[in-house]
Every structure is written in C-alpha cells, then in structure tokens.
Short mmCIF file of N, CA, C and O in Angstrom, two decimals:
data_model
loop_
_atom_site.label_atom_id
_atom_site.label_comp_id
_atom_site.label_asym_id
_atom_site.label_seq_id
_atom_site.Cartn_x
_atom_site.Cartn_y
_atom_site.Cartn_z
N UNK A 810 -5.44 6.31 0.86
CA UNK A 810 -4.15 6.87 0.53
C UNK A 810 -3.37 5.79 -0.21
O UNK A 810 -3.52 4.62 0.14
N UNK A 811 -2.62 6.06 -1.12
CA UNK A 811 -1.80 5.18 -2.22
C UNK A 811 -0.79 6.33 -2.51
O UNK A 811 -0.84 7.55 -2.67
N UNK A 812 0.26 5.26 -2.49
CA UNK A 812 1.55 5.79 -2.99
C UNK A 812 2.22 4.88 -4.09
O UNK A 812 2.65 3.73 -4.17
N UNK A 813 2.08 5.97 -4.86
CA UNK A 813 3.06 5.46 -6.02
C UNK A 813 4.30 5.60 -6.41
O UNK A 813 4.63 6.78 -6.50
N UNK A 814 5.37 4.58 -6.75
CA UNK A 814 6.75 4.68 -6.83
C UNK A 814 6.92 5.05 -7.64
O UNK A 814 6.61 4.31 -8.57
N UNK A 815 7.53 6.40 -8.06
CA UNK A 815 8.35 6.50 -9.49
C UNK A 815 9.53 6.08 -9.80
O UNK A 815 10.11 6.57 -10.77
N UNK A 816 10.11 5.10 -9.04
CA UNK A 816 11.11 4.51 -9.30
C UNK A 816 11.32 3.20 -8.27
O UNK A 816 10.90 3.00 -7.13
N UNK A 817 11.87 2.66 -8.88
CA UNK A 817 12.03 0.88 -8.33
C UNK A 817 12.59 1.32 -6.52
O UNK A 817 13.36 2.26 -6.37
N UNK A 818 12.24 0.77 -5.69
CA UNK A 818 12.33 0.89 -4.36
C UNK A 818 14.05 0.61 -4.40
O UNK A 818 14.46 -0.06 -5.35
N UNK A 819 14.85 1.01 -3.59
CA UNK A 819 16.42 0.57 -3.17
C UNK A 819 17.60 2.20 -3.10
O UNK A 819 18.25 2.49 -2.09
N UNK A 820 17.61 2.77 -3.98
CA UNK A 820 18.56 3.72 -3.54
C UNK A 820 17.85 5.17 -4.04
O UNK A 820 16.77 5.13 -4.62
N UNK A 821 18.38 6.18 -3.83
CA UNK A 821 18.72 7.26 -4.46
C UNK A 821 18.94 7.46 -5.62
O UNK A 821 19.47 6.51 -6.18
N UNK A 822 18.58 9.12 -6.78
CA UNK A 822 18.75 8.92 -7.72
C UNK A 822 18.79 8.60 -8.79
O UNK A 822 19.57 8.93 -9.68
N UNK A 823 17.35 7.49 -8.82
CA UNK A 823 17.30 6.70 -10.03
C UNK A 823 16.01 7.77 -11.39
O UNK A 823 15.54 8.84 -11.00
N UNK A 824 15.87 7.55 -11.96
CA UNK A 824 14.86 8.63 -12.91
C UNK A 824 13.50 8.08 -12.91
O UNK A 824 13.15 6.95 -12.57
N UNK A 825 12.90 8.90 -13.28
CA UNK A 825 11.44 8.58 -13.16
C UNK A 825 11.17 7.54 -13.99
O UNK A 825 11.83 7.19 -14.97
N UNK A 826 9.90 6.92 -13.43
CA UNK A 826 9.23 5.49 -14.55
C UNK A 826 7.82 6.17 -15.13
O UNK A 826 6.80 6.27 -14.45
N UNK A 827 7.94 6.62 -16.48
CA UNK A 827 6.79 7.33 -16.60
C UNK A 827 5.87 6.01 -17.22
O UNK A 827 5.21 6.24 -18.23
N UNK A 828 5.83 5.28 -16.90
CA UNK A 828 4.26 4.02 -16.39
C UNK A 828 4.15 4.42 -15.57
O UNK A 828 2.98 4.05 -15.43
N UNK A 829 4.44 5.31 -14.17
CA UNK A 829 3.94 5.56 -12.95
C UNK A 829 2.75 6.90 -13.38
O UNK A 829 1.69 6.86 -12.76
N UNK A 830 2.93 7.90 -14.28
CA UNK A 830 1.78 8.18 -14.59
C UNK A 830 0.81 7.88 -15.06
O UNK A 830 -0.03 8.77 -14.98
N UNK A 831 0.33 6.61 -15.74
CA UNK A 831 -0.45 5.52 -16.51
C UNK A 831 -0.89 5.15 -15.02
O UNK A 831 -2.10 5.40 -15.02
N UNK A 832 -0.57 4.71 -13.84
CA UNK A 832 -0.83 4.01 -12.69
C UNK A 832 -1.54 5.66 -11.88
O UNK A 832 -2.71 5.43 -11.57
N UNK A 833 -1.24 6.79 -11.59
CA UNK A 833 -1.82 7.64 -11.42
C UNK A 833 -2.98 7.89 -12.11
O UNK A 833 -3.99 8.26 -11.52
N UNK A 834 -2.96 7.75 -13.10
CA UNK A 834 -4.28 8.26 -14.04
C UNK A 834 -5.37 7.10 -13.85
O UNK A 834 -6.47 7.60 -13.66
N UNK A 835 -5.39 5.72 -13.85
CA UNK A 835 -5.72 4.90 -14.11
C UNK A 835 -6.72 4.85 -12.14
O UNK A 835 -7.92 4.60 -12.04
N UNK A 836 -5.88 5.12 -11.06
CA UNK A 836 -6.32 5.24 -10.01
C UNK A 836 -7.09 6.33 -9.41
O UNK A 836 -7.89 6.19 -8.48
N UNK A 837 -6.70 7.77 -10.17
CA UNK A 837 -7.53 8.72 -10.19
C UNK A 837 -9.16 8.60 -10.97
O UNK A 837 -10.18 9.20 -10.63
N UNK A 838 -9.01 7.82 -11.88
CA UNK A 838 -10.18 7.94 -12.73
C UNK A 838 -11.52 6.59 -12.13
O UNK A 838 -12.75 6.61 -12.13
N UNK A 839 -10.38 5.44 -11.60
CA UNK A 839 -11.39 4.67 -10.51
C UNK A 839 -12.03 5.71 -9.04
O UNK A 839 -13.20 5.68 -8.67
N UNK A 840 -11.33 6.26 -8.62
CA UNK A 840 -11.37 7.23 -7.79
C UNK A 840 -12.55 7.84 -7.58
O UNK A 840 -13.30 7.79 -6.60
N UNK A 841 -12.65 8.53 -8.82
CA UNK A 841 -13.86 9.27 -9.47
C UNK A 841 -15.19 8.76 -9.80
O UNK A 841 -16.26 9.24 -9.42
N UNK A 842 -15.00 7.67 -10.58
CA UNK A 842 -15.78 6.59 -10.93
C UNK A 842 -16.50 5.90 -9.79
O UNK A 842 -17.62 5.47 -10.03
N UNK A 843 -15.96 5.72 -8.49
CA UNK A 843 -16.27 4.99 -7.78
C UNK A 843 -16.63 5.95 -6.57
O UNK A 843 -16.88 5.41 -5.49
N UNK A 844 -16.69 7.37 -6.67
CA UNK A 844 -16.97 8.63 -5.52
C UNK A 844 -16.09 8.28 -4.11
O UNK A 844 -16.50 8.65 -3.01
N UNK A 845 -14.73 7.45 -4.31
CA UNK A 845 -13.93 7.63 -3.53
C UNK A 845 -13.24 8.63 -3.13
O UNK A 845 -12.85 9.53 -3.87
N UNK A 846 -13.07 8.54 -2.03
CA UNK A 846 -11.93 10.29 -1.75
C UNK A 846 -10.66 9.87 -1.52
O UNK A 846 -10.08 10.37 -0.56
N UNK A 847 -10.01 8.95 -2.29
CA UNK A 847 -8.44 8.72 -2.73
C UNK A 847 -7.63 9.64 -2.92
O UNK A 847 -7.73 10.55 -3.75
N UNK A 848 -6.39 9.36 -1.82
CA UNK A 848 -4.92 10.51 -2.03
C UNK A 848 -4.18 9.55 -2.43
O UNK A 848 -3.97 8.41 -2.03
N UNK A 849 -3.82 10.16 -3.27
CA UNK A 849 -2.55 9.81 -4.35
C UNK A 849 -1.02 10.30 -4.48
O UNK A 849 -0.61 11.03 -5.38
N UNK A 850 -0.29 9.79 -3.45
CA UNK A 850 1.24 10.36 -3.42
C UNK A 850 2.16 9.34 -4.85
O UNK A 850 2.04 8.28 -5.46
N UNK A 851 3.04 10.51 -4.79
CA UNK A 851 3.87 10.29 -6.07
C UNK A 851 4.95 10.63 -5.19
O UNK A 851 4.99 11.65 -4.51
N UNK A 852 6.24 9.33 -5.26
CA UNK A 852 7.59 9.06 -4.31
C UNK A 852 8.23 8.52 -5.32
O UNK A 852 7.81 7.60 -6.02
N UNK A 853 9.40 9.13 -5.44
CA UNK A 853 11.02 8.69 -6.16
C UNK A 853 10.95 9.19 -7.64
O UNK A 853 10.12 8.89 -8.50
N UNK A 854 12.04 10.04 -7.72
CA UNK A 854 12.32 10.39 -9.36
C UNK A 854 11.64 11.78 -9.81
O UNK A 854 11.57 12.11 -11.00
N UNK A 855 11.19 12.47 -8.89
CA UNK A 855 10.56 13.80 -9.20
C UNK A 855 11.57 14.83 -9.15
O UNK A 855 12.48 15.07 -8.35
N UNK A 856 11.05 15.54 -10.51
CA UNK A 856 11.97 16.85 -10.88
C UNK A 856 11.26 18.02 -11.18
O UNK A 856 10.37 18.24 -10.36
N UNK A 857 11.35 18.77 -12.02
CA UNK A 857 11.00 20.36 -11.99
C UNK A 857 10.20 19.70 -13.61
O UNK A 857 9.21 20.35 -13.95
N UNK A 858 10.53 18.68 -14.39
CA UNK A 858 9.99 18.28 -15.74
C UNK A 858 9.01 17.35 -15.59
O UNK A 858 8.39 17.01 -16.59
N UNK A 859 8.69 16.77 -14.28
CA UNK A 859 8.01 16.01 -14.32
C UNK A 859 6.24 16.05 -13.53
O UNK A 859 5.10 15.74 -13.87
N UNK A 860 6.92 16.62 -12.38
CA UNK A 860 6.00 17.13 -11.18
C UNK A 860 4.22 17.75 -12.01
O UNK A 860 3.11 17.38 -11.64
N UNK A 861 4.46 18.53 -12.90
CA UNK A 861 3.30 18.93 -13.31
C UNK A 861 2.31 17.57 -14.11
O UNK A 861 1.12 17.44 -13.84
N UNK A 862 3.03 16.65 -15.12
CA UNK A 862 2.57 15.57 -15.49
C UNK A 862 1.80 14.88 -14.42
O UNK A 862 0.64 14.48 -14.53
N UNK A 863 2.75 14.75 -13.11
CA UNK A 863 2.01 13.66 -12.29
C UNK A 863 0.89 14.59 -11.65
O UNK A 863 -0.17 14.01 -11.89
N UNK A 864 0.68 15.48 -11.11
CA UNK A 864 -0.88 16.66 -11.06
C UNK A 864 -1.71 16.33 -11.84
O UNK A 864 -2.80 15.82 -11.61
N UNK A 865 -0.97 16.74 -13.34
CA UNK A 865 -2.16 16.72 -14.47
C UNK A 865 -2.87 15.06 -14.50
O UNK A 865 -3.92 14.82 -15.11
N UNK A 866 -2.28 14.25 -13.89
CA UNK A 866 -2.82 12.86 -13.82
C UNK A 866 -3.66 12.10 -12.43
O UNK A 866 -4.32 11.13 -12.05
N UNK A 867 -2.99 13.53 -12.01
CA UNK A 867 -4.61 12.92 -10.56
C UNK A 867 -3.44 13.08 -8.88
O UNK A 867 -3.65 12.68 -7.74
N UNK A 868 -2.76 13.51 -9.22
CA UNK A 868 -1.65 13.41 -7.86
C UNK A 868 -2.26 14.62 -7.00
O UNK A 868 -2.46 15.79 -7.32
N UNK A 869 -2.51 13.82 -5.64
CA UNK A 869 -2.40 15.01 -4.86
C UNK A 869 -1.58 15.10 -3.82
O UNK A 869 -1.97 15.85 -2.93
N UNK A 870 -0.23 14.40 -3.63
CA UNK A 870 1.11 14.53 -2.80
C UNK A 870 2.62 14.42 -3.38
O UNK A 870 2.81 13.34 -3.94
N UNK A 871 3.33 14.99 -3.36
CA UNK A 871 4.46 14.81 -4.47
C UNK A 871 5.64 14.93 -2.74
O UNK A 871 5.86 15.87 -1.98
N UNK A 872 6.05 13.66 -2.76
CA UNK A 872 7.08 13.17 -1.89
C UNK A 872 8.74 13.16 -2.72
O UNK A 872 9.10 12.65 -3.78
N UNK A 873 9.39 13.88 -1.79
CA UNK A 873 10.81 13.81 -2.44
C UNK A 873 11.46 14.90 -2.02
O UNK A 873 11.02 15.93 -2.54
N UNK A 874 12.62 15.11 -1.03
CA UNK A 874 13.59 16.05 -0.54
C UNK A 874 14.29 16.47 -2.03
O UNK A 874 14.57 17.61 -2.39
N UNK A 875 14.56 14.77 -3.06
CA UNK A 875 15.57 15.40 -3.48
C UNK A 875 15.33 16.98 -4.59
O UNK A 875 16.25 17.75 -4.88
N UNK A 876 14.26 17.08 -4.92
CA UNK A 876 13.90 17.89 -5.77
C UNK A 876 14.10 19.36 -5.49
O UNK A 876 13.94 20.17 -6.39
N UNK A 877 14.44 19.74 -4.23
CA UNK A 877 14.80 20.94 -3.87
C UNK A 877 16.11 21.09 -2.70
O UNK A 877 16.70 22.05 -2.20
N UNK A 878 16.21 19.37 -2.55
CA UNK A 878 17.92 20.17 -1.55
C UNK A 878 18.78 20.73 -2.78
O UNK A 878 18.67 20.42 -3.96
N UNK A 879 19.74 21.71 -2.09
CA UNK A 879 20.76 22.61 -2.41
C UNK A 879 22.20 22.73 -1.49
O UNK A 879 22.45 22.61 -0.29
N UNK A 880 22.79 22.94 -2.39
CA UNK A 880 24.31 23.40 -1.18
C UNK A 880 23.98 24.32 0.04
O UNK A 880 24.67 24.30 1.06
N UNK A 881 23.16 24.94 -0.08
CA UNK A 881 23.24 25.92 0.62
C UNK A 881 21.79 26.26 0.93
O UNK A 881 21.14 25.92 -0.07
N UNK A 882 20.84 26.86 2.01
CA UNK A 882 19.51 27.76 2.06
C UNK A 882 19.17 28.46 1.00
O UNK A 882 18.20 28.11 0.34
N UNK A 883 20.02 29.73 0.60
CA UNK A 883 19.15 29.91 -0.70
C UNK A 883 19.55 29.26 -1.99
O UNK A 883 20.14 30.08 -2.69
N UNK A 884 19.47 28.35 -2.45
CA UNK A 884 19.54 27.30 -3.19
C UNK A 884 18.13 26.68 -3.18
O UNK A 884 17.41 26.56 -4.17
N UNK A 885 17.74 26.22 -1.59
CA UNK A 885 16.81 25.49 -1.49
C UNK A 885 15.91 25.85 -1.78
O UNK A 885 15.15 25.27 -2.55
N UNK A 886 15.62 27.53 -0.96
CA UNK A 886 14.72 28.54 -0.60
C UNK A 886 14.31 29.00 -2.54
O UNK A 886 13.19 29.31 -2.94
N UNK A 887 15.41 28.92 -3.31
CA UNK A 887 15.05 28.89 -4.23
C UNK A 887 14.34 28.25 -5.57
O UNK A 887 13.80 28.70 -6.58
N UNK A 888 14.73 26.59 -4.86
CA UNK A 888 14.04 25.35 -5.39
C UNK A 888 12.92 25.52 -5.01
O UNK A 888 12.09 25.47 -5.92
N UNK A 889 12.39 25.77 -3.66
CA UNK A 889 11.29 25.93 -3.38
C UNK A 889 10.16 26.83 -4.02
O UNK A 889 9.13 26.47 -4.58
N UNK A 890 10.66 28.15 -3.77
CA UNK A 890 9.88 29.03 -4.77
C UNK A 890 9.43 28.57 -6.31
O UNK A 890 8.34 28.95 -6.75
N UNK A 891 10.13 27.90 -6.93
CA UNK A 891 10.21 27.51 -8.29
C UNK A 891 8.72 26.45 -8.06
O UNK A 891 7.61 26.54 -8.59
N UNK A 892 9.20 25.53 -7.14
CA UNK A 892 8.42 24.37 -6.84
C UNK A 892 6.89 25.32 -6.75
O UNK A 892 5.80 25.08 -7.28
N UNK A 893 7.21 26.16 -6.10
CA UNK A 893 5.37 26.69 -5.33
C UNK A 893 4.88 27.26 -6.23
O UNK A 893 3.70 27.59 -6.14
N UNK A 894 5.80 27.60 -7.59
CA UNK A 894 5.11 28.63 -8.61
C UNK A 894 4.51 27.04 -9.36
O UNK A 894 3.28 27.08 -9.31
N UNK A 895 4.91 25.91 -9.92
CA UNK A 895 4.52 25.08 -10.45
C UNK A 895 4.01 24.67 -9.98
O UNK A 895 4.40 23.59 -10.41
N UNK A 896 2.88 24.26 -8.92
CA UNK A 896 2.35 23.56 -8.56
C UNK A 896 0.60 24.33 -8.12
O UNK A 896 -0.47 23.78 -7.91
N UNK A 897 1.08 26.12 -8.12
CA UNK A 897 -0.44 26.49 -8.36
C UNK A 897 -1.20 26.46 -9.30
O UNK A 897 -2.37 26.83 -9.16
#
C-alpha cells in the first residue's frame, strides 16, 4: 500500500500537484513490471476534474472528505452520486 500526496502535507485546501500523477503512473507500471499487488491511494487536492486522471494512472483509492462535503445531506448525497457515476 502507498499513498500518494496530492498536495504538500499541512492544511486544507491546497490544489492538486499534477507530478503526483507522474508518481502514480511511474509506481503502477513498476507494480506491473514487477507482478506486485500494489494499492495505490491518492490523498489531498481531489476534485470532480481530477479524480479520473489519477484512475487512468494506476490509482486504486482516492482519499478525501473534501470532494463531496456539502451544506447540507443532499448536497453530499449528491456529490456522491456524481462521484459513483465517475469512477465506474
């Protein structure tokens, strides 16, 4: 298991580091190469524009509340749905 930061460790909020997909791809393809059974989480800076990039690069955990809290349940309930349609 490996986790990768998409953003510098310390607060909230900060935007994605897309070198963190270069570091996904690069660990997926040793992965493969090497008949490891490597999980690959992706933590900090994930959005609705990004989430599919880090998949298409070998991710198989996408960590982050912030990408679907909302004011309210259906807000969330609705981030969510969005989330579950992108990710099949």
């Amino acid at each position: 298991w490996v986790v990768v930061m998409g953003v510098p460790i310390g607060y909230g909020g900060q935007l994605f580091r897309r070198n963190a997909l270069m570091t996904i791809k690069v660990l997926r393809e040793l992965s493969e190469k090497n008949n490891y059974d490597l999980k690959i989480e992706v933590d900090g800076g994930l959005n609705f524009n990004n989430i599919t990039e880090c998949i298409n690069c070998g991710a198989d955990v996408l960590a982050g509340w912030s990408i679907i809290k909302g004011e309210n349940v259906e807000e969330i309930k609705d981030k969510l749905s969005n989330l579950q349609k992108i990710i099949k």
